[in-house]
Amino acid sequence: MDHQGQFRRAALELGIPDDEISRFSRHLRLSIGLGGGSGGAPVGQFGGLPRLPVGMNWPSAGDSPLPFIFSVDCGALPRTDGFDLPTDGTLLFFLDHEKDYPDETGKYARVVYVQDGTNTAVAESPHSGFTGEQYDVSATLLAELPPWFGTDEEEDEDEDWDDLSPFRQQLARDLERDVPHLDELRALAHDLWPGEGLASARIGGYADDEVITSIAEQTLAGLEKAGEIVVPMAKWSSHVEKEKHRLTSEWMSLARFPVADEYYYGSFTIRRDDLAAARVDKALPLTRFSE
């Protein structure tokens, strides 16, 4: 479905100028919320035992099997603009959150893509009590905007103004100046795609800020080491913020989900071209403690 076209038509009907709609739409992304109990058609499974290709070992880090979190049927998920999931097959997510949280190697997290037509079977549990309760989930669309979006000195719906970097504060000011109907457009986006109920996970949308910050810092450090740029220490933070803004167009969230009674939060961030080529093994994991 042409979601951008749907949004544009609805905004034009409200009398909002086309150029404002275009500026706003550059920042609008849709994520797919996965939730149980809504009565919708199942698109995935949380907990239980995964279906793995026949002959494939349970994903593990050395001799430590990774807990199975959930799987989704790519062909059953709604298609969203700019999010090039495989058109068929299954994505399976594995994460040992307690070991991944302090670890930086990514070895305690795994995404597996199984193409349609692959001979699969329900995997045997590595040991008793290893799997969580199984339940089906259905999908709904949610509108997402950057965390700085529409934030100003007088209204702080997404982040406190003082928590924003000077670079992001300027982005917000420029947005307020260039999009006078910002509040109406934001309300319209959330009216069209509000999501339904509590989501067990989100597929797509904006990448985790902590991951993008790390990528930006590594990118700049690599350029400095290669002698391509010189960043004064006093301006390091501002360069990182600008690089993060650039990277936002290259990277996106593959999945975000709570684990362990929501005390931890897991995520996988992926480059757009890797997702389009189904190179989900390139996704970068991150586990955060939510308390």
C-alpha positions as protocol buffer text, in pm:
chain_id: "A"
residue {
  index: 1
  type: MET
  ca { x: 0 y: 0 z: 0 }
}
residue {
  index: 2
  type: ASP
  ca { x: 118 y: 353 z: -78 }
}
residue {
  index: 3
  type: HIS
  ca { x: 124 y: 491 z: 276 }
}
residue {
  index: 4
  type: GLN
  ca { x: 300 y: 812 z: 176 }
}
residue {
  index: 5
  type: GLY
  ca { x: 30 y: 872 z: -85 }
}
residue {
  index: 6
  type: GLN
  ca { x: -241 y: 798 z: 171 }
}
residue {
  index: 7
  type: PHE
  ca { x: -87 y: 1048 z: 410 }
}
residue {
  index: 8
  type: ARG
  ca { x: -48 y: 1314 z: 141 }
}
residue {
  index: 9
  type: ARG
  ca { x: -409 y: 1284 z: 26 }
}
residue {
  index: 10
  type: ALA
  ca { x: -538 y: 1308 z: 382 }
}
residue {
  index: 11
  type: ALA
  ca { x: -320 y: 1612 z: 457 }
}
residue {
  index: 12
  type: LEU
  ca { x: -426 y: 1789 z: 136 }
}
residue {
  index: 13
  type: GLU
  ca { x: -789 y: 1737 z: 235 }
}
residue {
  index: 14
  type: LEU
  ca { x: -710 y: 1930 z: 554 }
}
residue {
  index: 15
  type: GLY
  ca { x: -585 y: 2221 z: 341 }
}
residue {
  index: 16
  type: ILE
  ca { x: -218 y: 2179 z: 430 }
}
residue {
  index: 17
  type: PRO
  ca { x: 22 y: 2300 z: 156 }
}
residue {
  index: 18
  type: ASP
  ca { x: 197 y: 2030 z: -44 }
}
residue {
  index: 19
  type: ASP
  ca { x: 548 y: 2160 z: 29 }
}
residue {
  index: 20
  type: GLU
  ca { x: 488 y: 2128 z: 404 }
}
residue {
  index: 21
  type: ILE
  ca { x: 360 y: 1775 z: 357 }
}
residue {
  index: 22
  type: SER
  ca { x: 677 y: 1684 z: 165 }
}
residue {
  index: 23
  type: ARG
  ca { x: 907 y: 1828 z: 435 }
}
residue {
  index: 24
  type: PHE
  ca { x: 718 y: 1643 z: 706 }
}
residue {
  index: 25
  type: SER
  ca { x: 701 y: 1313 z: 515 }
}
residue {
  index: 26
  type: ARG
  ca { x: 1080 y: 1295 z: 484 }
}
residue {
  index: 27
  type: HIS
  ca { x: 1088 y: 1220 z: 857 }
}
residue {
  index: 28
  type: LEU
  ca { x: 780 y: 996 z: 885 }
}
residue {
  index: 29
  type: ARG
  ca { x: 841 y: 622 z: 920 }
}
residue {
  index: 30
  type: LEU
  ca { x: 601 y: 340 z: 990 }
}
residue {
  index: 31
  type: SER
  ca { x: 689 y: 54 z: 1220 }
}
residue {
  index: 32
  type: ILE
  ca { x: 501 y: -273 z: 1259 }
}
residue {
  index: 33
  type: GLY
  ca { x: 374 y: -343 z: 1607 }
}
residue {
  index: 34
  type: LEU
  ca { x: 338 y: -707 z: 1708 }
}
residue {
  index: 35
  type: GLY
  ca { x: 87 y: -789 z: 1979 }
}
residue {
  index: 36
  type: GLY
  ca { x: -117 y: -1079 z: 2108 }
}
residue {
  index: 37
  type: GLY
  ca { x: -484 y: -1096 z: 2195 }
}
residue {
  index: 38
  type: SER
  ca { x: -609 y: -853 z: 1930 }
}
residue {
  index: 39
  type: GLY
  ca { x: -789 y: -1117 z: 1726 }
}
residue {
  index: 40
  type: GLY
  ca { x: -603 y: -1026 z: 1408 }
}
residue {
  index: 41
  type: ALA
  ca { x: -450 y: -1274 z: 1167 }
}
residue {
  index: 42
  type: PRO
  ca { x: -131 y: -1428 z: 1315 }
}
residue {
  index: 43
  type: VAL
  ca { x: 193 y: -1301 z: 1161 }
}
residue {
  index: 44
  type: GLY
  ca { x: 439 y: -1447 z: 1410 }
}
residue {
  index: 45
  type: GLN
  ca { x: 509 y: -1641 z: 1725 }
}
residue {
  index: 46
  type: PHE
  ca { x: 659 y: -1545 z: 2059 }
}
residue {
  index: 47
  type: GLY
  ca { x: 816 y: -1806 z: 2282 }
}
residue {
  index: 48
  type: GLY
  ca { x: 781 y: -2178 z: 2237 }
}
residue {
  index: 49
  type: LEU
  ca { x: 1005 y: -2366 z: 1996 }
}
residue {
  index: 50
  type: PRO
  ca { x: 1119 y: -2226 z: 1660 }
}
residue {
  index: 51
  type: ARG
  ca { x: 1103 y: -2399 z: 1323 }
}
residue {
  index: 52
  type: LEU
  ca { x: 1461 y: -2429 z: 1197 }
}
residue {
  index: 53
  type: PRO
  ca { x: 1597 y: -2574 z: 872 }
}
residue {
  index: 54
  type: VAL
  ca { x: 1638 y: -2950 z: 897 }
}
residue {
  index: 55
  type: GLY
  ca { x: 1996 y: -3024 z: 1005 }
}
residue {
  index: 56
  type: MET
  ca { x: 2057 y: -2675 z: 1148 }
}
residue {
  index: 57
  type: ASN
  ca { x: 2183 y: -2663 z: 1505 }
}
residue {
  index: 58
  type: TRP
  ca { x: 2011 y: -2443 z: 1759 }
}
residue {
  index: 59
  type: PRO
  ca { x: 2183 y: -2099 z: 1742 }
}
residue {
  index: 60
  type: SER
  ca { x: 2436 y: -2068 z: 2019 }
}
residue {
  index: 61
  type: ALA
  ca { x: 2745 y: -1883 z: 2138 }
}
residue {
  index: 62
  type: GLY
  ca { x: 2997 y: -2160 z: 2172 }
}
residue {
  index: 63
  type: ASP
  ca { x: 2833 y: -2418 z: 2397 }
}
residue {
  index: 64
  type: SER
  ca { x: 2574 y: -2167 z: 2523 }
}
residue {
  index: 65
  type: PRO
  ca { x: 2240 y: -2195 z: 2336 }
}
residue {
  index: 66
  type: LEU
  ca { x: 2065 y: -1863 z: 2272 }
}
residue {
  index: 67
  type: PRO
  ca { x: 1706 y: -1825 z: 2394 }
}
residue {
  index: 68
  type: PHE
  ca { x: 1447 y: -1800 z: 2117 }
}
residue {
  index: 69
  type: ILE
  ca { x: 1250 y: -1474 z: 2148 }
}
residue {
  index: 70
  type: PHE
  ca { x: 1012 y: -1464 z: 1851 }
}
residue {
  index: 71
  type: SER
  ca { x: 965 y: -1522 z: 1479 }
}
residue {
  index: 72
  type: VAL
  ca { x: 769 y: -1340 z: 1207 }
}
residue {
  index: 73
  type: ASP
  ca { x: 635 y: -1447 z: 869 }
}
residue {
  index: 74
  type: CYS
  ca { x: 768 y: -1180 z: 633 }
}
residue {
  index: 75
  type: GLY
  ca { x: 500 y: -1255 z: 374 }
}
residue {
  index: 76
  type: ALA
  ca { x: 223 y: -1194 z: 628 }
}
residue {
  index: 77
  type: LEU
  ca { x: 357 y: -861 z: 755 }
}
residue {
  index: 78
  type: PRO
  ca { x: 218 y: -538 z: 609 }
}
residue {
  index: 79
  type: ARG
  ca { x: 452 y: -369 z: 363 }
}
residue {
  index: 80
  type: THR
  ca { x: 569 y: -21 z: 457 }
}
residue {
  index: 81
  type: ASP
  ca { x: 740 y: 247 z: 248 }
}
residue {
  index: 82
  type: GLY
  ca { x: 1119 y: 238 z: 271 }
}
residue {
  index: 83
  type: PHE
  ca { x: 1137 y: -81 z: 478 }
}
residue {
  index: 84
  type: ASP
  ca { x: 1252 y: -354 z: 242 }
}
residue {
  index: 85
  type: LEU
  ca { x: 1184 y: -671 z: 435 }
}
residue {
  index: 86
  type: PRO
  ca { x: 1209 y: -994 z: 234 }
}
residue {
  index: 87
  type: THR
  ca { x: 874 y: -1057 z: 65 }
}
residue {
  index: 88
  type: ASP
  ca { x: 857 y: -1411 z: 201 }
}
residue {
  index: 89
  type: GLY
  ca { x: 1033 y: -1643 z: 444 }
}
residue {
  index: 90
  type: THR
  ca { x: 1067 y: -1622 z: 820 }
}
residue {
  index: 91
  type: LEU
  ca { x: 1283 y: -1411 z: 1051 }
}
residue {
  index: 92
  type: LEU
  ca { x: 1377 y: -1568 z: 1385 }
}
residue {
  index: 93
  type: PHE
  ca { x: 1528 y: -1369 z: 1671 }
}
residue {
  index: 94
  type: PHE
  ca { x: 1751 y: -1519 z: 1941 }
}
residue {
  index: 95
  type: LEU
  ca { x: 1897 y: -1330 z: 2236 }
}
residue {
  index: 96
  type: ASP
  ca { x: 2064 y: -1412 z: 2566 }
}
residue {
  index: 97
  type: HIS
  ca { x: 1998 y: -1072 z: 2724 }
}
residue {
  index: 98
  type: GLU
  ca { x: 2194 y: -1126 z: 3046 }
}
residue {
  index: 99
  type: LYS
  ca { x: 2512 y: -1214 z: 2857 }
}
residue {
  index: 100
  type: ASP
  ca { x: 2460 y: -968 z: 2573 }
}
residue {
  index: 101
  type: TYR
  ca { x: 2403 y: -672 z: 2806 }
}
residue {
  index: 102
  type: PRO
  ca { x: 2767 y: -637 z: 2919 }
}
residue {
  index: 103
  type: ASP
  ca { x: 2912 y: -784 z: 2598 }
}
residue {
  index: 104
  type: GLU
  ca { x: 3014 y: -586 z: 2288 }
}
residue {
  index: 105
  type: THR
  ca { x: 3088 y: -870 z: 2047 }
}
residue {
  index: 106
  type: GLY
  ca { x: 2727 y: -945 z: 1949 }
}
residue {
  index: 107
  type: LYS
  ca { x: 2784 y: -1320 z: 1982 }
}
residue {
  index: 108
  type: TYR
  ca { x: 2495 y: -1361 z: 2226 }
}
residue {
  index: 109
  type: ALA
  ca { x: 2238 y: -1238 z: 1975 }
}
residue {
  index: 110
  type: ARG
  ca { x: 2135 y: -1379 z: 1640 }
}
residue {
  index: 111
  type: VAL
  ca { x: 1885 y: -1318 z: 1360 }
}
residue {
  index: 112
  type: VAL
  ca { x: 1814 y: -1613 z: 1130 }
}
residue {
  index: 113
  type: TYR
  ca { x: 1637 y: -1583 z: 795 }
}
residue {
  index: 114
  type: VAL
  ca { x: 1472 y: -1897 z: 657 }
}
residue {
  index: 115
  type: GLN
  ca { x: 1356 y: -1874 z: 296 }
}
residue {
  index: 116
  type: ASP
  ca { x: 1021 y: -2015 z: 189 }
}
residue {
  index: 117
  type: GLY
  ca { x: 1057 y: -2365 z: 49 }
}
residue {
  index: 118
  type: THR
  ca { x: 1326 y: -2461 z: 300 }
}
residue {
  index: 119
  type: ASN
  ca { x: 1261 y: -2795 z: 468 }
}
residue {
  index: 120
  type: THR
  ca { x: 1210 y: -2708 z: 835 }
}
residue {
  index: 121
  type: ALA
  ca { x: 1111 y: -2883 z: 1156 }
}
residue {
  index: 122
  type: VAL
  ca { x: 1027 y: -2776 z: 1509 }
}
residue {
  index: 123
  type: ALA
  ca { x: 1360 y: -2765 z: 1690 }
}
residue {
  index: 124
  type: GLU
  ca { x: 1420 y: -2962 z: 2005 }
}
residue {
  index: 125
  type: SER
  ca { x: 1474 y: -2754 z: 2317 }
}
residue {
  index: 126
  type: PRO
  ca { x: 1843 y: -2751 z: 2425 }
}
residue {
  index: 127
  type: HIS
  ca { x: 1734 y: -2835 z: 2779 }
}
residue {
  index: 128
  type: SER
  ca { x: 1421 y: -2849 z: 2991 }
}
residue {
  index: 129
  type: GLY
  ca { x: 1270 y: -2520 z: 3102 }
}
residue {
  index: 130
  type: PHE
  ca { x: 1460 y: -2332 z: 2831 }
}
residue {
  index: 131
  type: THR
  ca { x: 1163 y: -2205 z: 2628 }
}
residue {
  index: 132
  type: GLY
  ca { x: 909 y: -1940 z: 2722 }
}
residue {
  index: 133
  type: GLU
  ca { x: 533 y: -1945 z: 2692 }
}
residue {
  index: 134
  type: GLN
  ca { x: 418 y: -1957 z: 2329 }
}
residue {
  index: 135
  type: TYR
  ca { x: 158 y: -1722 z: 2184 }
}
residue {
  index: 136
  type: ASP
  ca { x: 69 y: -1587 z: 1840 }
}
residue {
  index: 137
  type: VAL
  ca { x: 92 y: -1218 z: 1750 }
}
residue {
  index: 138
  type: SER
  ca { x: -82 y: -1004 z: 1490 }
}
residue {
  index: 139
  type: ALA
  ca { x: 42 y: -684 z: 1326 }
}
residue {
  index: 140
  type: THR
  ca { x: -59 y: -319 z: 1332 }
}
residue {
  index: 141
  type: LEU
  ca { x: 109 y: -8 z: 1192 }
}
residue {
  index: 142
  type: LEU
  ca { x: 246 y: 274 z: 1406 }
}
residue {
  index: 143
  type: ALA
  ca { x: 369 y: 618 z: 1298 }
}
residue {
  index: 144
  type: GLU
  ca { x: 723 y: 705 z: 1411 }
}
residue {
  index: 145
  type: LEU
  ca { x: 907 y: 1038 z: 1410 }
}
residue {
  index: 146
  type: PRO
  ca { x: 1260 y: 1131 z: 1526 }
}
residue {
  index: 147
  type: PRO
  ca { x: 1294 y: 1200 z: 1902 }
}
residue {
  index: 148
  type: TRP
  ca { x: 1373 y: 1568 z: 1840 }
}
residue {
  index: 149
  type: PHE
  ca { x: 1083 y: 1613 z: 1602 }
}
residue {
  index: 150
  type: GLY
  ca { x: 854 y: 1900 z: 1691 }
}
residue {
  index: 151
  type: THR
  ca { x: 1028 y: 1965 z: 2022 }
}
residue {
  index: 152
  type: ASP
  ca { x: 1066 y: 2332 z: 2115 }
}
residue {
  index: 153
  type: GLU
  ca { x: 1125 y: 2544 z: 2423 }
}
residue {
  index: 154
  type: GLU
  ca { x: 755 y: 2564 z: 2507 }
}
residue {
  index: 155
  type: GLU
  ca { x: 642 y: 2207 z: 2436 }
}
residue {
  index: 156
  type: ASP
  ca { x: 842 y: 1891 z: 2507 }
}
residue {
  index: 157
  type: GLU
  ca { x: 629 y: 1597 z: 2403 }
}
residue {
  index: 158
  type: ASP
  ca { x: 917 y: 1375 z: 2295 }
}
residue {
  index: 159
  type: GLU
  ca { x: 1220 y: 1495 z: 2489 }
}
residue {
  index: 160
  type: ASP
  ca { x: 1291 y: 1778 z: 2728 }
}
residue {
  index: 161
  type: TRP
  ca { x: 1431 y: 2066 z: 2527 }
}
residue {
  index: 162
  type: ASP
  ca { x: 1736 y: 2097 z: 2749 }
}
residue {
  index: 163
  type: ASP
  ca { x: 1820 y: 1729 z: 2687 }
}
residue {
  index: 164
  type: LEU
  ca { x: 1860 y: 1792 z: 2315 }
}
residue {
  index: 165
  type: SER
  ca { x: 2202 y: 1872 z: 2172 }
}
residue {
  index: 166
  type: PRO
  ca { x: 2246 y: 2219 z: 2014 }
}
residue {
  index: 167
  type: PHE
  ca { x: 2243 y: 2050 z: 1672 }
}
residue {
  index: 168
  type: ARG
  ca { x: 1908 y: 1882 z: 1739 }
}
residue {
  index: 169
  type: GLN
  ca { x: 1766 y: 2201 z: 1890 }
}
residue {
  index: 170
  type: GLN
  ca { x: 1847 y: 2376 z: 1563 }
}
residue {
  index: 171
  type: LEU
  ca { x: 1681 y: 2096 z: 1365 }
}
residue {
  index: 172
  type: ALA
  ca { x: 1367 y: 2144 z: 1573 }
}
residue {
  index: 173
  type: ARG
  ca { x: 1371 y: 2522 z: 1524 }
}
residue {
  index: 174
  type: ASP
  ca { x: 1414 y: 2482 z: 1147 }
}
residue {
  index: 175
  type: LEU
  ca { x: 1126 y: 2237 z: 1140 }
}
residue {
  index: 176
  type: GLU
  ca { x: 895 y: 2475 z: 1328 }
}
residue {
  index: 177
  type: ARG
  ca { x: 986 y: 2749 z: 1082 }
}
residue {
  index: 178
  type: ASP
  ca { x: 944 y: 2544 z: 764 }
}
residue {
  index: 179
  type: VAL
  ca { x: 635 y: 2345 z: 866 }
}
residue {
  index: 180
  type: PRO
  ca { x: 378 y: 2581 z: 1023 }
}
residue {
  index: 181
  type: HIS
  ca { x: 118 y: 2301 z: 1025 }
}
residue {
  index: 182
  type: LEU
  ca { x: 350 y: 2068 z: 1216 }
}
residue {
  index: 183
  type: ASP
  ca { x: 104 y: 1989 z: 1494 }
}
residue {
  index: 184
  type: GLU
  ca { x: -174 y: 1904 z: 1248 }
}
residue {
  index: 185
  type: LEU
  ca { x: 54 y: 1679 z: 1041 }
}
residue {
  index: 186
  type: ARG
  ca { x: 186 y: 1497 z: 1347 }
}
residue {
  index: 187
  type: ALA
  ca { x: -167 y: 1442 z: 1479 }
}
residue {
  index: 188
  type: LEU
  ca { x: -278 y: 1314 z: 1138 }
}
residue {
  index: 189
  type: ALA
  ca { x: 7 y: 1061 z: 1121 }
}
residue {
  index: 190
  type: HIS
  ca { x: -80 y: 920 z: 1462 }
}
residue {
  index: 191
  type: ASP
  ca { x: -451 y: 917 z: 1377 }
}
residue {
  index: 192
  type: LEU
  ca { x: -385 y: 716 z: 1061 }
}
residue {
  index: 193
  type: TRP
  ca { x: -144 y: 470 z: 1225 }
}
residue {
  index: 194
  type: PRO
  ca { x: -198 y: 469 z: 1604 }
}
residue {
  index: 195
  type: GLY
  ca { x: -122 y: 104 z: 1667 }
}
residue {
  index: 196
  type: GLU
  ca { x: -360 y: -105 z: 1876 }
}
residue {
  index: 197
  type: GLY
  ca { x: -297 y: -219 z: 2230 }
}
residue {
  index: 198
  type: LEU
  ca { x: 42 y: -297 z: 2379 }
}
residue {
  index: 199
  type: ALA
  ca { x: 303 y: -420 z: 2132 }
}
residue {
  index: 200
  type: SER
  ca { x: 523 y: -716 z: 2224 }
}
residue {
  index: 201
  type: ALA
  ca { x: 773 y: -595 z: 1966 }
}
residue {
  index: 202
  type: ARG
  ca { x: 821 y: -344 z: 1688 }
}
residue {
  index: 203
  type: ILE
  ca { x: 959 y: -423 z: 1345 }
}
residue {
  index: 204
  type: GLY
  ca { x: 1110 y: -133 z: 1149 }
}
residue {
  index: 205
  type: GLY
  ca { x: 1112 y: 237 z: 1232 }
}
residue {
  index: 206
  type: TYR
  ca { x: 1395 y: 447 z: 1370 }
}
residue {
  index: 207
  type: ALA
  ca { x: 1713 y: 282 z: 1491 }
}
residue {
  index: 208
  type: ASP
  ca { x: 1817 y: 282 z: 1855 }
}
residue {
  index: 209
  type: ASP
  ca { x: 1995 y: 612 z: 1927 }
}
residue {
  index: 210
  type: GLU
  ca { x: 2269 y: 442 z: 2129 }
}
residue {
  index: 211
  type: VAL
  ca { x: 2360 y: 219 z: 1833 }
}
residue {
  index: 212
  type: ILE
  ca { x: 2365 y: 512 z: 1588 }
}
residue {
  index: 213
  type: THR
  ca { x: 2585 y: 710 z: 1827 }
}
residue {
  index: 214
  type: SER
  ca { x: 2834 y: 423 z: 1843 }
}
residue {
  index: 215
  type: ILE
  ca { x: 2839 y: 389 z: 1463 }
}
residue {
  index: 216
  type: ALA
  ca { x: 2891 y: 764 z: 1422 }
}
residue {
  index: 217
  type: GLU
  ca { x: 3180 y: 768 z: 1668 }
}
residue {
  index: 218
  type: GLN
  ca { x: 3346 y: 470 z: 1501 }
}
residue {
  index: 219
  type: THR
  ca { x: 3300 y: 625 z: 1156 }
}
residue {
  index: 220
  type: LEU
  ca { x: 3460 y: 954 z: 1258 }
}
residue {
  index: 221
  type: ALA
  ca { x: 3743 y: 779 z: 1444 }
}
residue {
  index: 222
  type: GLY
  ca { x: 3813 y: 570 z: 1133 }
}
residue {
  index: 223
  type: LEU
  ca { x: 3823 y: 878 z: 910 }
}
residue {
  index: 224
  type: GLU
  ca { x: 4059 y: 1051 z: 1152 }
}
residue {
  index: 225
  type: LYS
  ca { x: 4288 y: 748 z: 1166 }
}
residue {
  index: 226
  type: ALA
  ca { x: 4297 y: 739 z: 786 }
}
residue {
  index: 227
  type: GLY
  ca { x: 4395 y: 1106 z: 780 }
}
residue {
  index: 228
  type: GLU
  ca { x: 4083 y: 1209 z: 590 }
}
residue {
  index: 229
  type: ILE
  ca { x: 3953 y: 1447 z: 857 }
}
residue {
  index: 230
  type: VAL
  ca { x: 4070 y: 1624 z: 1171 }
}
residue {
  index: 231
  type: VAL
  ca { x: 3811 y: 1683 z: 1442 }
}
residue {
  index: 232
  type: PRO
  ca { x: 3913 y: 1917 z: 1728 }
}
residue {
  index: 233
  type: MET
  ca { x: 3827 y: 1767 z: 2065 }
}
residue {
  index: 234
  type: ALA
  ca { x: 3608 y: 2065 z: 2152 }
}
residue {
  index: 235
  type: LYS
  ca { x: 3395 y: 2001 z: 1841 }
}
residue {
  index: 236
  type: TRP
  ca { x: 3380 y: 1622 z: 1866 }
}
residue {
  index: 237
  type: SER
  ca { x: 3025 y: 1611 z: 2005 }
}
residue {
  index: 238
  type: SER
  ca { x: 2886 y: 1838 z: 1735 }
}
residue {
  index: 239
  type: HIS
  ca { x: 3052 y: 1631 z: 1462 }
}
residue {
  index: 240
  type: VAL
  ca { x: 2906 y: 1314 z: 1612 }
}
residue {
  index: 241
  type: GLU
  ca { x: 2557 y: 1468 z: 1612 }
}
residue {
  index: 242
  type: LYS
  ca { x: 2586 y: 1566 z: 1246 }
}
residue {
  index: 243
  type: GLU
  ca { x: 2714 y: 1221 z: 1154 }
}
residue {
  index: 244
  type: LYS
  ca { x: 2426 y: 1059 z: 1345 }
}
residue {
  index: 245
  type: HIS
  ca { x: 2180 y: 1269 z: 1147 }
}
residue {
  index: 246
  type: ARG
  ca { x: 2337 y: 1155 z: 822 }
}
residue {
  index: 247
  type: LEU
  ca { x: 2341 y: 790 z: 930 }
}
residue {
  index: 248
  type: THR
  ca { x: 1970 y: 798 z: 1011 }
}
residue {
  index: 249
  type: SER
  ca { x: 1896 y: 766 z: 640 }
}
residue {
  index: 250
  type: GLU
  ca { x: 2125 y: 460 z: 607 }
}
residue {
  index: 251
  type: TRP
  ca { x: 2027 y: 265 z: 919 }
}
residue {
  index: 252
  type: MET
  ca { x: 1696 y: 156 z: 1067 }
}
residue {
  index: 253
  type: SER
  ca { x: 1557 y: -65 z: 1337 }
}
residue {
  index: 254
  type: LEU
  ca { x: 1503 y: -427 z: 1242 }
}
residue {
  index: 255
  type: ALA
  ca { x: 1337 y: -517 z: 1573 }
}
residue {
  index: 256
  type: ARG
  ca { x: 1286 y: -383 z: 1927 }
}
residue {
  index: 257
  type: PHE
  ca { x: 1137 y: -591 z: 2205 }
}
residue {
  index: 258
  type: PRO
  ca { x: 1121 y: -624 z: 2585 }
}
residue {
  index: 259
  type: VAL
  ca { x: 1259 y: -936 z: 2752 }
}
residue {
  index: 260
  type: ALA
  ca { x: 1272 y: -1080 z: 3105 }
}
residue {
  index: 261
  type: ASP
  ca { x: 951 y: -921 z: 3234 }
}
residue {
  index: 262
  type: GLU
  ca { x: 1046 y: -595 z: 3061 }
}
residue {
  index: 263
  type: TYR
  ca { x: 1349 y: -536 z: 3282 }
}
residue {
  index: 264
  type: TYR
  ca { x: 1565 y: -562 z: 2969 }
}
residue {
  index: 265
  type: TYR
  ca { x: 1510 y: -431 z: 2621 }
}
residue {
  index: 266
  type: GLY
  ca { x: 1660 y: -593 z: 2311 }
}
residue {
  index: 267
  type: SER
  ca { x: 1705 y: -443 z: 1966 }
}
residue {
  index: 268
  type: PHE
  ca { x: 1862 y: -515 z: 1628 }
}
residue {
  index: 269
  type: THR
  ca { x: 1970 y: -230 z: 1401 }
}
residue {
  index: 270
  type: ILE
  ca { x: 2044 y: -287 z: 1034 }
}
residue {
  index: 271
  type: ARG
  ca { x: 2170 y: -96 z: 733 }
}
residue {
  index: 272
  type: ARG
  ca { x: 1905 y: -44 z: 465 }
}
residue {
  index: 273
  type: ASP
  ca { x: 2100 y: -218 z: 188 }
}
residue {
  index: 274
  type: ASP
  ca { x: 2173 y: -521 z: 409 }
}
residue {
  index: 275
  type: LEU
  ca { x: 1803 y: -558 z: 484 }
}
residue {
  index: 276
  type: ALA
  ca { x: 1712 y: -531 z: 116 }
}
residue {
  index: 277
  type: ALA
  ca { x: 1959 y: -813 z: 42 }
}
residue {
  index: 278
  type: ALA
  ca { x: 1830 y: -1021 z: 338 }
}
residue {
  index: 279
  type: ARG
  ca { x: 2174 y: -1002 z: 504 }
}
residue {
  index: 280
  type: VAL
  ca { x: 2014 y: -1005 z: 848 }
}
residue {
  index: 281
  type: ASP
  ca { x: 2329 y: -1156 z: 999 }
}
residue {
  index: 282
  type: LYS
  ca { x: 2473 y: -803 z: 962 }
}
residue {
  index: 283
  type: ALA
  ca { x: 2221 y: -662 z: 1212 }
}
residue {
  index: 284
  type: LEU
  ca { x: 2379 y: -504 z: 1520 }
}
residue {
  index: 285
  type: PRO
  ca { x: 2231 y: -615 z: 1856 }
}
residue {
  index: 286
  type: LEU
  ca { x: 2194 y: -407 z: 2169 }
}
residue {
  index: 287
  type: THR
  ca { x: 2054 y: -504 z: 2509 }
}
residue {
  index: 288
  type: ARG
  ca { x: 1963 y: -233 z: 2759 }
}
residue {
  index: 289
  type: PHE
  ca { x: 1857 y: -255 z: 3122 }
}
residue {
  index: 290
  type: SER
  ca { x: 1535 y: -60 z: 3165 }
}
residue {
  index: 291
  type: GLU
  ca { x: 1546 y: 1 z: 3541 }
}
